CSV table of C-alpha atoms (C1' of nucleotides) in Angstrom, one decimal:
chain,number,residue,atom,x,y,z
A,13,MET,CA,0.0,0.0,0.0
A,14,ARG,CA,2.8,2.4,0.9
A,15,TYR,CA,4.9,1.5,-2.1
A,16,GLN,CA,1.9,1.8,-4.4
A,17,ASP,CA,1.5,5.4,-3.3
A,18,ALA,CA,5.0,6.1,-4.4
A,19,ILE,CA,4.2,4.5,-7.7
A,20,THR,CA,1.3,6.8,-8.1
A,21,ALA,CA,3.7,9.7,-7.6
A,22,ARG,CA,5.9,8.1,-10.3
A,23,ARG,CA,3.0,8.0,-12.8
A,24,LEU,CA,2.3,11.6,-11.8
A,25,ALA,CA,5.9,12.5,-12.7
A,26,ALA,CA,5.4,11.2,-16.2
A,27,MET,CA,2.7,13.8,-16.7
A,28,THR,CA,4.5,16.9,-15.4
A,29,GLY,CA,6.5,17.5,-18.5
A,30,ASP,CA,7.0,21.3,-18.6
A,31,VAL,CA,10.5,22.3,-17.6
A,32,GLU,CA,11.9,18.9,-17.0
A,33,ALA,CA,10.9,17.6,-20.3
A,34,GLY,CA,14.3,16.6,-21.6
A,35,LEU,CA,15.4,14.8,-18.4
A,36,PRO,CA,15.4,11.0,-18.1
A,37,LEU,CA,12.4,9.4,-16.4
A,38,ARG,CA,14.4,8.5,-13.3
A,39,GLU,CA,15.3,12.2,-12.6
A,40,ARG,CA,11.7,13.4,-13.4
A,41,THR,CA,10.2,11.0,-10.9
A,42,ARG,CA,12.7,11.8,-8.3
A,43,ARG,CA,11.9,15.5,-8.6
A,44,ALA,CA,8.2,14.9,-8.6
A,45,VAL,CA,8.4,12.8,-5.4
A,46,ARG,CA,10.6,15.4,-3.8
A,47,ALA,CA,8.3,18.2,-4.7
A,48,GLU,CA,5.3,16.2,-3.3
A,49,LEU,CA,7.1,15.5,-0.1
A,50,LEU,CA,8.2,19.1,0.2
A,51,ALA,CA,4.6,20.3,-0.2
A,52,VAL,CA,3.2,17.9,2.4
A,53,ALA,CA,5.9,18.8,4.9
A,54,MET,CA,5.7,22.5,4.4
A,55,ASP,CA,1.9,22.3,4.8
A,56,LEU,CA,2.3,20.5,8.1
A,57,PHE,CA,5.0,22.9,9.3
A,58,THR,CA,2.9,26.0,8.6
A,59,ARG,CA,-0.2,24.5,10.2
A,60,ARG,CA,1.3,22.7,13.2
A,61,GLY,CA,4.6,24.4,13.6
A,62,TYR,CA,8.1,23.3,12.6
A,63,ASP,CA,9.4,21.8,15.8
A,64,THR,CA,6.2,20.1,16.9
A,65,THR,CA,6.0,18.3,13.6
A,66,THR,CA,8.0,15.0,13.5
A,67,ILE,CA,9.4,13.3,10.5
A,68,ASP,CA,7.1,10.3,11.3
A,69,GLU,CA,4.1,12.6,10.8
A,70,ILE,CA,5.4,13.9,7.5
A,71,VAL,CA,6.0,10.5,6.0
A,72,ALA,CA,2.7,9.2,7.3
A,73,ALA,CA,1.0,12.1,5.5
A,74,ALA,CA,3.0,11.6,2.4
A,75,GLY,CA,2.5,7.8,2.4
A,76,MET,CA,6.1,6.8,2.4
A,77,SER,CA,8.6,5.3,4.7
A,78,ARG,CA,10.7,7.2,7.2
A,79,ARG,CA,13.9,5.8,5.6
A,80,SER,CA,13.0,7.1,2.2
A,81,PHE,CA,12.5,10.6,3.5
A,82,PHE,CA,16.2,10.8,4.1
A,83,ARG,CA,16.9,9.8,0.6
A,84,TYR,CA,15.2,13.0,-0.6
A,85,PHE,CA,16.3,15.4,2.2
A,86,THR,CA,19.5,15.1,4.1
A,87,SER,CA,17.8,16.5,7.2
A,88,LYS,CA,14.5,18.0,8.5
A,89,GLU,CA,16.0,21.5,8.1
A,90,ASP,CA,16.8,20.7,4.5
A,91,VAL,CA,13.1,20.6,3.7
A,92,VAL,CA,12.8,24.3,4.5
A,93,LEU,CA,16.3,25.4,3.4
A,94,GLY,CA,17.2,23.0,0.6
A,95,HIS,CA,16.5,25.6,-2.1
A,96,LEU,CA,19.3,27.8,-0.8
A,97,ASP,CA,22.0,25.4,-2.2
A,98,SER,CA,21.1,26.0,-5.8
A,99,LEU,CA,20.6,29.6,-5.1
A,100,GLY,CA,24.2,29.9,-4.0
A,101,GLU,CA,25.3,28.7,-7.4
A,102,GLU,CA,23.0,31.1,-9.2
A,103,LEU,CA,24.2,33.9,-7.1
A,104,ALA,CA,27.9,33.1,-7.9
A,105,GLU,CA,27.1,32.9,-11.6
A,106,ALA,CA,25.3,36.2,-11.7
A,107,LEU,CA,28.2,37.8,-9.9
A,108,ALA,CA,30.7,36.3,-12.3
A,109,GLN,CA,28.8,37.8,-15.3
A,110,ARG,CA,28.8,41.4,-14.0
A,111,PRO,CA,31.2,43.6,-15.9
A,112,ALA,CA,34.8,43.3,-14.8
A,113,GLY,CA,35.3,47.0,-13.9
A,114,GLU,CA,32.2,47.2,-11.7
A,115,ASP,CA,33.1,47.7,-8.0
A,116,ALA,CA,32.5,44.8,-5.6
A,117,TRP,CA,29.6,46.3,-3.7
A,118,THR,CA,27.6,47.3,-6.7
A,119,ALA,CA,28.3,43.9,-8.4
A,120,LEU,CA,27.0,42.1,-5.2
A,121,ARG,CA,23.9,44.2,-5.2
A,122,ARG,CA,23.2,43.4,-8.8
A,123,ALA,CA,23.9,39.7,-8.2
A,124,PHE,CA,21.3,39.8,-5.5
A,125,ASP,CA,18.7,40.5,-8.2
A,126,VAL,CA,18.5,36.8,-8.9
A,127,PHE,CA,17.6,36.3,-5.2
A,128,LEU,CA,14.9,39.0,-5.6
A,129,ALA,CA,13.6,37.4,-8.7
A,130,HIS,CA,13.1,34.1,-6.9
A,131,HIS,CA,11.5,36.0,-4.1
A,132,ALA,CA,9.1,37.8,-6.4
A,133,ARG,CA,8.1,34.6,-8.0
A,134,ASP,CA,6.5,33.3,-4.8
A,135,PRO,CA,6.3,35.9,-2.1
A,136,GLN,CA,3.9,33.9,0.0
A,137,ASP,CA,6.3,31.0,0.2
A,138,ALA,CA,9.1,33.3,1.1
A,139,LEU,CA,7.1,34.9,3.8
A,140,ALA,CA,6.1,31.5,5.2
A,141,ILE,CA,9.8,30.4,5.3
A,142,ARG,CA,10.8,33.6,7.0
A,143,ARG,CA,8.2,33.2,9.7
A,144,MET,CA,9.5,29.7,10.3
A,145,LEU,CA,13.0,31.0,10.6
A,146,ASP,CA,11.9,33.3,13.3
A,147,SER,CA,10.1,30.5,15.2
A,148,ASN,CA,13.1,28.1,15.4
A,149,PRO,CA,16.7,28.8,16.3
A,150,ASP,CA,17.9,25.6,14.6
A,151,LEU,CA,16.5,26.8,11.3
A,152,ARG,CA,17.9,30.3,11.8
A,153,ALA,CA,21.3,28.8,12.5
A,154,ARG,CA,21.2,26.5,9.5
A,155,ASN,CA,20.1,29.3,7.3
A,156,LEU,CA,23.1,31.4,8.2
A,157,GLU,CA,25.4,28.4,7.8
A,158,LYS,CA,24.2,27.9,4.3
A,159,GLN,CA,25.1,31.5,3.6
A,160,CYS,CA,28.7,30.5,4.6
A,161,ARG,CA,28.8,28.2,1.6
A,162,TRP,CA,27.6,31.2,-0.6
A,163,HIS,CA,30.6,33.0,0.9
A,164,GLU,CA,33.0,30.5,-0.6
A,165,GLN,CA,31.3,30.5,-3.9
A,166,LEU,CA,31.2,34.3,-4.2
A,167,LEU,CA,34.8,34.9,-3.0
A,168,PRO,CA,36.7,34.3,-6.3
A,169,HIS,CA,34.4,36.8,-8.1
A,170,VAL,CA,34.8,39.5,-5.5
A,171,ALA,CA,38.5,39.6,-4.8
A,172,PRO,CA,39.5,40.9,-8.3
A,173,ARG,CA,37.1,43.8,-7.9
A,174,LEU,CA,38.9,45.3,-4.9
A,175,ALA,CA,41.9,47.6,-4.9
A,176,ALA,CA,45.2,45.9,-4.0
A,177,ALA,CA,45.8,45.1,-0.4
A,178,PRO,CA,47.3,48.0,1.6
A,179,ALA,CA,50.4,46.3,2.9
A,180,GLY,CA,51.3,43.2,4.9
A,181,ASN,CA,51.4,40.1,2.7
A,182,GLY,CA,49.1,38.1,5.0
A,183,VAL,CA,45.7,36.8,4.1
A,184,ASP,CA,43.5,39.5,2.8
A,185,ALA,CA,40.2,39.4,4.7
A,186,ARG,CA,38.6,42.3,2.8
A,187,PRO,CA,36.8,40.3,0.1
A,188,ALA,CA,35.3,38.0,2.7
A,189,ALA,CA,34.2,40.9,4.8
A,190,MET,CA,32.6,42.6,1.8
A,191,ILE,CA,30.6,39.5,1.1
A,192,GLY,CA,29.6,39.0,4.7
A,193,ALA,CA,28.5,42.6,5.0
A,194,ALA,CA,26.5,42.4,1.8
A,195,LEU,CA,24.8,39.1,2.9
A,196,ALA,CA,24.1,40.7,6.2
A,197,CYS,CA,22.3,43.5,4.3
A,198,LEU,CA,20.3,41.0,2.4
A,199,GLU,CA,19.4,39.2,5.6
A,200,ALA,CA,18.4,42.4,7.4
A,201,ALA,CA,16.3,43.5,4.4
A,202,ASN,CA,14.6,40.1,4.4
A,203,ARG,CA,13.8,40.4,8.1
A,204,ALA,CA,12.4,43.9,7.7
A,205,TRP,CA,10.3,42.8,4.7
A,206,LYS,CA,8.9,40.0,6.9
A,207,ALA,CA,8.3,42.4,9.7
A,208,CYS,CA,6.0,44.5,7.6
A,209,ASP,CA,4.4,41.3,6.2
A,210,GLY,CA,5.8,42.0,2.7
A,211,GLU,CA,4.0,45.3,2.3
A,212,HIS,CA,7.1,47.2,1.2
A,213,SER,CA,9.2,46.2,-1.8
A,214,LEU,CA,12.1,44.1,-0.8
A,215,ASP,CA,14.2,45.7,-3.7
A,216,ARG,CA,13.8,49.1,-2.1
A,217,ILE,CA,14.6,47.9,1.4
A,218,LEU,CA,17.7,46.2,0.1
A,219,ASP,CA,18.8,49.3,-1.8
A,220,ASP,CA,18.3,51.5,1.3
A,221,VAL,CA,20.3,49.3,3.6
A,222,MET,CA,23.1,48.7,1.2
A,223,ARG,CA,23.4,52.4,0.6
A,224,ALA,CA,23.3,53.0,4.4
A,225,VAL,CA,26.1,50.7,5.1
A,226,ARG,CA,28.2,52.0,2.2
A,227,PRO,CA,27.5,55.6,1.7
A,228,GLY,CA,27.9,56.8,-1.8
A,229,ALA,CA,27.6,53.4,-3.4
A,230,PHE,CA,25.6,52.9,-6.6
B,351,MET,CA,32.6,7.5,43.9
B,352,ARG,CA,31.1,9.7,41.4
B,353,TYR,CA,29.4,11.9,43.9
B,354,GLN,CA,32.5,12.2,45.9
B,355,ASP,CA,34.3,13.6,43.0
B,356,ALA,CA,31.8,16.4,42.8
B,357,ILE,CA,32.4,17.0,46.4
B,358,THR,CA,36.1,17.3,45.7
B,359,ALA,CA,35.3,19.9,43.1
B,360,ARG,CA,33.2,21.6,45.7
B,361,ARG,CA,36.1,21.7,48.2
B,362,LEU,CA,38.2,23.0,45.3
B,363,ALA,CA,35.7,25.8,44.8
B,364,ALA,CA,36.2,27.0,48.3
B,365,MET,CA,39.8,27.5,47.5
B,366,THR,CA,39.5,29.5,44.3
B,367,GLY,CA,38.6,32.7,45.9
B,368,ASP,CA,40.0,35.3,43.5
B,369,VAL,CA,37.3,36.9,41.5
B,370,GLU,CA,34.4,35.0,42.9
B,371,ALA,CA,35.2,35.9,46.5
B,372,GLY,CA,32.0,37.7,47.4
B,373,LEU,CA,29.7,35.1,45.9
B,374,PRO,CA,27.8,32.6,47.9
B,375,LEU,CA,29.2,29.1,48.1
B,376,ARG,CA,26.6,27.5,45.9
B,377,GLU,CA,27.5,29.8,43.0
B,378,ARG,CA,31.2,29.3,43.5
B,379,THR,CA,30.9,25.5,43.4
B,380,ARG,CA,28.7,25.7,40.4
B,381,ARG,CA,31.2,27.8,38.5
B,382,ALA,CA,34.1,25.5,39.6
B,383,VAL,CA,32.3,22.4,38.4
B,384,ARG,CA,31.4,24.1,35.2
B,385,ALA,CA,34.9,25.2,34.6
B,386,GLU,CA,36.2,21.7,35.3
B,387,LEU,CA,33.7,20.1,32.9
B,388,LEU,CA,34.6,22.7,30.3
B,389,ALA,CA,38.3,22.0,30.5
B,390,VAL,CA,37.8,18.2,30.3
B,391,ALA,CA,35.5,18.5,27.3
B,392,MET,CA,37.6,21.0,25.4
B,393,ASP,CA,40.6,18.8,26.0
B,394,LEU,CA,38.8,15.8,24.5
B,395,PHE,CA,37.5,17.9,21.6
B,396,THR,CA,40.9,19.1,20.6
B,397,ARG,CA,42.6,15.7,20.9
B,398,ARG,CA,39.9,13.5,19.4
B,399,GLY,CA,37.7,15.9,17.4
B,400,TYR,CA,34.4,17.6,18.2
B,401,ASP,CA,32.0,15.3,16.5
B,402,THR,CA,33.7,12.0,17.3
B,403,THR,CA,33.6,12.8,21.0
B,404,THR,CA,30.3,11.8,22.7
B,405,ILE,CA,28.9,13.3,25.8
B,406,ASP,CA,29.2,9.9,27.5
B,407,GLU,CA,32.9,10.1,27.0
B,408,ILE,CA,33.1,13.6,28.4
B,409,VAL,CA,31.1,12.8,31.6
B,410,ALA,CA,33.1,9.6,32.0
B,411,ALA,CA,36.3,11.6,31.9
B,412,ALA,CA,34.9,14.2,34.3
B,413,GLY,CA,33.5,11.7,36.7
B,414,MET,CA,29.9,12.8,36.6
B,415,SER,CA,26.6,11.7,35.3
B,416,ARG,CA,25.3,12.3,31.8
B,417,ARG,CA,22.2,13.9,33.3
B,418,SER,CA,24.2,16.5,35.3
B,419,PHE,CA,26.1,17.5,32.2
B,420,PHE,CA,23.0,19.0,30.9
B,421,ARG,CA,22.5,21.0,34.0
B,422,TYR,CA,25.7,22.9,33.3
B,423,PHE,CA,25.5,23.1,29.5
B,424,THR,CA,22.3,23.3,27.5
B,425,SER,CA,23.8,21.4,24.7
B,426,LYS,CA,27.1,20.0,23.4
B,427,GLU,CA,27.6,23.1,21.3
B,428,ASP,CA,27.2,25.2,24.4
B,429,VAL,CA,30.5,23.8,25.7
B,430,VAL,CA,32.3,25.5,22.9
B,431,LEU,CA,30.1,28.6,22.4
B,432,GLY,CA,28.7,29.3,25.9
B,433,HIS,CA,31.1,32.2,26.5
B,434,LEU,CA,29.4,34.1,23.6
B,435,ASP,CA,26.3,34.7,25.6
B,436,SER,CA,28.0,36.9,28.2
B,437,LEU,CA,30.1,38.5,25.5
B,438,GLY,CA,26.9,39.8,23.9
B,439,GLU,CA,26.0,41.7,27.0
B,440,GLU,CA,29.4,43.1,27.4
B,441,LEU,CA,29.4,44.2,23.8
B,442,ALA,CA,26.0,45.9,24.2
B,443,GLU,CA,27.2,47.7,27.4
B,444,ALA,CA,30.4,48.9,25.7
B,445,LEU,CA,28.4,50.2,22.8
B,446,ALA,CA,26.0,52.0,25.1
B,447,GLN,CA,28.9,53.8,26.8
B,448,ARG,CA,30.3,55.2,23.6
B,449,PRO,CA,29.7,59.0,23.2
B,450,ALA,CA,26.2,59.8,21.9
B,451,GLY,CA,27.5,61.8,19.0
B,452,GLU,CA,29.7,59.1,17.6
B,453,ASP,CA,28.6,57.6,14.3
B,454,ALA,CA,27.3,54.0,14.4
B,455,TRP,CA,30.1,52.3,12.5
B,456,THR,CA,32.9,53.8,14.6
B,457,ALA,CA,31.0,53.1,17.8
B,458,LEU,CA,30.6,49.5,16.8
B,459,ARG,CA,34.3,49.2,16.0
B,460,ARG,CA,35.1,50.6,19.4
B,461,ALA,CA,32.6,48.3,21.1
B,462,PHE,CA,34.4,45.3,19.5
B,463,ASP,CA,37.4,46.3,21.6
B,464,VAL,CA,35.9,44.3,24.4
B,465,PHE,CA,35.9,41.3,22.1
B,466,LEU,CA,39.5,41.9,21.2
B,467,ALA,CA,40.4,42.2,24.9
B,468,HIS,CA,38.9,38.8,25.6
B,469,HIS,CA,40.7,37.5,22.6
B,470,ALA,CA,44.1,38.9,23.6
B,471,ARG,CA,43.7,37.4,27.1
B,472,ASP,CA,43.8,33.8,25.7
B,473,PRO,CA,44.7,33.6,22.0
B,474,GLN,CA,45.5,29.9,22.1
B,475,ASP,CA,42.0,29.2,23.3
B,476,ALA,CA,40.5,31.4,20.7
B,477,LEU,CA,42.5,29.7,18.0
B,478,ALA,CA,41.4,26.3,19.2
B,479,ILE,CA,37.8,27.3,19.1
B,480,ARG,CA,38.1,28.8,15.6
B,481,ARG,CA,39.7,25.6,14.3
B,482,MET,CA,36.8,23.7,15.8
B,483,LEU,CA,34.3,26.0,14.1
B,484,ASP,CA,35.9,25.2,10.8
B,485,SER,CA,35.7,21.5,11.4
B,486,ASN,CA,32.0,21.3,12.2
B,487,PRO,CA,29.0,22.8,10.4
B,488,ASP,CA,26.8,22.5,13.4
B,489,LEU,CA,29.2,24.6,15.5
B,490,ARG,CA,29.5,27.2,12.7
B,491,ALA,CA,25.8,27.4,12.5
B,492,ARG,CA,25.3,27.8,16.2
B,493,ASN,CA,28.0,30.4,16.3
B,494,LEU,CA,26.3,32.6,13.8
B,495,GLU,CA,23.0,32.1,15.5
B,496,LYS,CA,24.4,33.3,18.8
B,497,GLN,CA,25.4,36.5,17.0
B,498,CYS,CA,21.8,36.9,16.1
B,499,ARG,CA,21.2,37.4,19.8
B,500,TRP,CA,23.9,40.0,19.8
B,501,HIS,CA,22.0,41.7,17.1
B,502,GLU,CA,19.0,42.2,19.3
B,503,GLN,CA,21.1,43.5,22.2
B,504,LEU,CA,23.0,46.0,20.1
B,505,LEU,CA,20.1,47.3,18.1
B,506,PRO,CA,18.7,49.9,20.6
B,507,HIS,CA,22.2,51.5,20.9
B,508,VAL,CA,22.7,51.7,17.1
B,509,ALA,CA,19.4,53.2,15.9
B,510,PRO,CA,19.9,56.6,17.6
B,511,ARG,CA,23.3,57.0,15.9
B,512,LEU,CA,21.9,56.9,12.4
B,513,ALA,CA,20.4,59.8,10.4
B,514,ALA,CA,16.6,59.8,10.2
B,515,ALA,CA,15.1,57.3,7.8
B,516,PRO,CA,14.8,58.7,4.2
B,517,ALA,CA,11.1,58.2,3.7
B,518,GLY,CA,8.4,55.5,3.9
B,519,ASN,CA,7.3,55.0,7.5
B,520,GLY,CA,7.8,51.2,7.4
B,521,VAL,CA,10.3,49.4,9.5
B,522,ASP,CA,13.8,50.8,9.2
B,523,ALA,CA,16.2,48.0,8.4
B,524,ARG,CA,19.3,50.1,8.4
B,525,PRO,CA,20.4,49.7,12.0
B,526,ALA,CA,20.0,45.9,11.7
B,527,ALA,CA,22.0,45.9,8.5
B,528,MET,CA,24.7,48.1,10.1
B,529,ILE,CA,25.1,45.6,12.9
B,530,GLY,CA,25.0,42.6,10.6
B,531,ALA,CA,27.7,44.1,8.4
B,532,ALA,CA,29.9,45.0,11.4
B,533,LEU,CA,29.6,41.5,12.8
B,534,ALA,CA,30.3,40.1,9.4
B,535,CYS,CA,33.5,42.1,9.5
B,536,LEU,CA,34.4,40.7,12.9
B,537,GLU,CA,33.7,37.2,11.7
B,538,ALA,CA,35.8,37.7,8.5
B,539,ALA,CA,38.7,39.2,10.5
B,540,ASN,CA,38.5,36.2,12.9
B,541,ARG,CA,38.6,33.8,10.1
B,542,ALA,CA,41.6,35.5,8.5
B,543,TRP,CA,43.4,35.6,11.8
B,544,LYS,CA,42.9,31.9,12.2
B,545,ALA,CA,44.0,31.3,8.6
B,546,CYS,CA,47.4,32.8,9.4
B,547,ASP,CA,47.6,31.0,12.7
B,548,GLY,CA,47.3,34.2,14.7
B,549,GLU,CA,50.5,35.7,13.3
B,550,HIS,CA,49.0,39.0,12.4
B,551,SER,CA,47.2,41.3,14.9
B,552,LEU,CA,43.5,40.8,14.9
B,553,ASP,CA,43.0,44.5,15.7
B,554,ARG,CA,44.8,45.5,12.5
B,555,ILE,CA,42.8,43.0,10.4
B,556,LEU,CA,39.6,44.2,11.9
B,557,ASP,CA,40.5,47.8,11.2
B,558,ASP,CA,41.4,47.0,7.7
B,559,VAL,CA,38.2,45.2,6.8
B,560,MET,CA,35.9,47.7,8.5
B,561,ARG,CA,37.6,50.5,6.6
B,562,ALA,CA,37.3,48.5,3.4
B,563,VAL,CA,33.6,47.9,3.8
B,564,ARG,CA,32.9,51.5,4.8
B,565,PRO,CA,35.5,53.8,3.1
B,566,GLY,CA,36.3,56.9,5.0
B,567,ALA,CA,35.2,55.5,8.3
B,568,PHE,CA,37.3,56.3,11.4
C,1418,DA,C1',22.6,18.6,67.5
C,1419,DT,C1',19.0,17.8,64.6
C,1420,DC,C1',15.2,18.7,61.7
C,1421,DG,C1',13.3,20.5,57.5
C,1422,DC,C1',13.8,22.7,53.1
C,1423,DA,C1',15.9,24.1,48.9
C,1424,DT,C1',19.0,22.5,45.8
C,1425,DG,C1',22.2,19.3,43.3
C,1426,DT,C1',22.9,14.6,41.6
C,1427,DG,C1',22.2,10.1,39.5
C,1428,DG,C1',19.7,6.7,37.1
C,1429,DC,C1',16.0,5.4,34.1
C,1430,DA,C1',13.1,5.6,30.5
C,1431,DC,C1',11.7,8.1,26.8
C,1432,DT,C1',11.5,11.0,22.2
C,1433,DC,C1',13.4,12.4,18.0
C,1434,DA,C1',16.9,12.9,14.3
C,1435,DG,C1',19.8,10.5,11.5
C,1436,DT,C1',22.5,6.1,9.6
C,1437,DG,C1',23.7,1.2,8.0
C,1438,DC,C1',22.2,-2.8,6.3
C,1439,DA,C1',19.5,-6.6,4.3
C,1440,DG,C1',15.8,-7.9,1.7
C,1441,DA,C1',11.7,-7.1,-1.0
C,1442,DA,C1',9.6,-4.6,-4.9
C,1443,DC,C1',10.1,-2.3,-9.1
C,1444,DC,C1',11.2,-1.3,-14.1
C,1445,DA,C1',13.8,-2.0,-18.4
C,1446,DG,C1',15.8,-4.7,-21.8
C,1447,DG,C1',16.6,-9.1,-23.7
D,408,DC,C1',9.6,-14.8,-18.4
D,409,DC,C1',13.9,-13.6,-16.4
D,410,DT,C1',17.7,-10.8,-15.1
D,411,DG,C1',20.3,-6.8,-13.4
D,412,DG,C1',20.3,-2.2,-11.6
D,413,DT,C1',17.8,0.8,-8.8
D,414,DT,C1',14.6,2.2,-5.3
D,415,DC,C1',11.7,1.3,-1.3
D,416,DT,C1',11.0,-0.6,3.2
D,417,DG,C1',11.8,-2.4,7.9
D,418,DC,C1',14.7,-3.0,11.5
D,419,DA,C1',18.2,-2.1,14.6
D,420,DC,C1',21.3,1.2,16.3
D,421,DT,C1',23.8,5.6,17.8
D,422,DG,C1',23.7,10.0,20.0
D,423,DA,C1',21.6,14.3,21.7
D,424,DG,C1',18.4,16.0,24.7
D,425,DT,C1',14.3,15.8,28.4
D,426,DG,C1',11.1,14.4,32.3
D,427,DC,C1',10.7,12.2,36.4
D,428,DC,C1',11.7,10.4,40.8
D,429,DA,C1',14.5,9.0,44.5
D,430,DC,C1',18.4,10.2,47.2
D,431,DA,C1',22.4,13.0,48.9
D,432,DT,C1',23.9,17.4,50.5
D,433,DG,C1',24.3,22.1,52.6
D,434,DC,C1',22.2,25.6,55.2
D,435,DG,C1',19.3,27.9,58.3
D,436,DA,C1',15.9,27.5,62.1
D,437,DT,C1',14.5,25.5,66.4
DNA sequence: ATCGCATGTGGCACTCAGTGCAGAACCAGG
DNA sequence: CCTGGTTCTGCACTGAGTGCCACATGCGAT
């Protein structure tokens, strides 16, 4: 009975042929199942709260085994924050494609446009996730840790945009600090956006804070 | 035998009467036991690695029960990062005592001096902790989450140092962004300091990055 | 000195997240 | 129909963290 449900999802995967049309069947089914699981879990999280919802409850609602859950998500937190992994790559790519002469701060701000685009595509989802972050320290922690990975991915594209190091041939921390500061702005903007329930434009808030931190920028 | 060890530690507490002289016995013993536990745990962590060391091993080495461990530390991570809680308060107080006219960025930089003071008092310890942070994502995550608390504590002392908000009577995210950016600088400086094994002065590194992020500051 | 109370400690049983492993079920191609 | 590669399940296990109760301890009051 359980397994049959998964098969149903597999059939379902064969139908959803919009973006993933060219992919092999295996991959399509995998994505469909993952998406289904994600939807079920997020629904439970929003209705009953993140930490009061156990993985057993999720898999029961999704009609699959506990063990299989961990084949699709590496952890409970990954359900909420899994999308951040791919976002890091997108961010890095966007940054790489900014003109070479552009200063680091402006380039970072423009790279964040891909974040804003994702955000604008589904504001309700983003708001739900933000609210969840506020409700649970573990999630908050993991969220920030994921941004550490972004750090590493962005670093090679920031360093060349800075003036040469002042002196001392030690490790130059300025690129890392630049990225950290920019990401902190993004985070602060997000929080403020959530605080006003998404009434103000996130773009504007981000512009404001990034200009406040670095006067005279863009 | 176990309990007697705790008593030994209690006797020990009666002797260590330097800073905690005026405190009641209860509190002194509590601190002594906690310090002992901390020392034992950190020793195991550095020798055998953080995640390969279980709490059972720690309490076995310290001669106390598993259950009591959690009366002194709320979590395994708290052993490594517990000191950050009090540091947040110190930071907030230092910031509060900066002159009222001083601009936010400079005031934050000066407040960080209390961090640097702690740091200078025991650089070897700081280095060990930093290395541990790099080895374990959970620790890294929790570390950043602790700084979120600092955020809240610093906020009321930063907002008054900023020019009035440009327009739009929504939530002003600029103070939060300012703090986030400054803390990101502190974090980046720390990382760089660790990367060169503490050879360069953390003060200098911090000055450099905070000037790089905000040109023309102090 | 001793009695009672607040507090600290230990052991036990429990929940929950996450992992390793063995075997069953599945699908594709021959 | 069968065969080989993959996916799913069930089970047992570790490790962190919590609730509960009984017991030991220190301290103040009588």
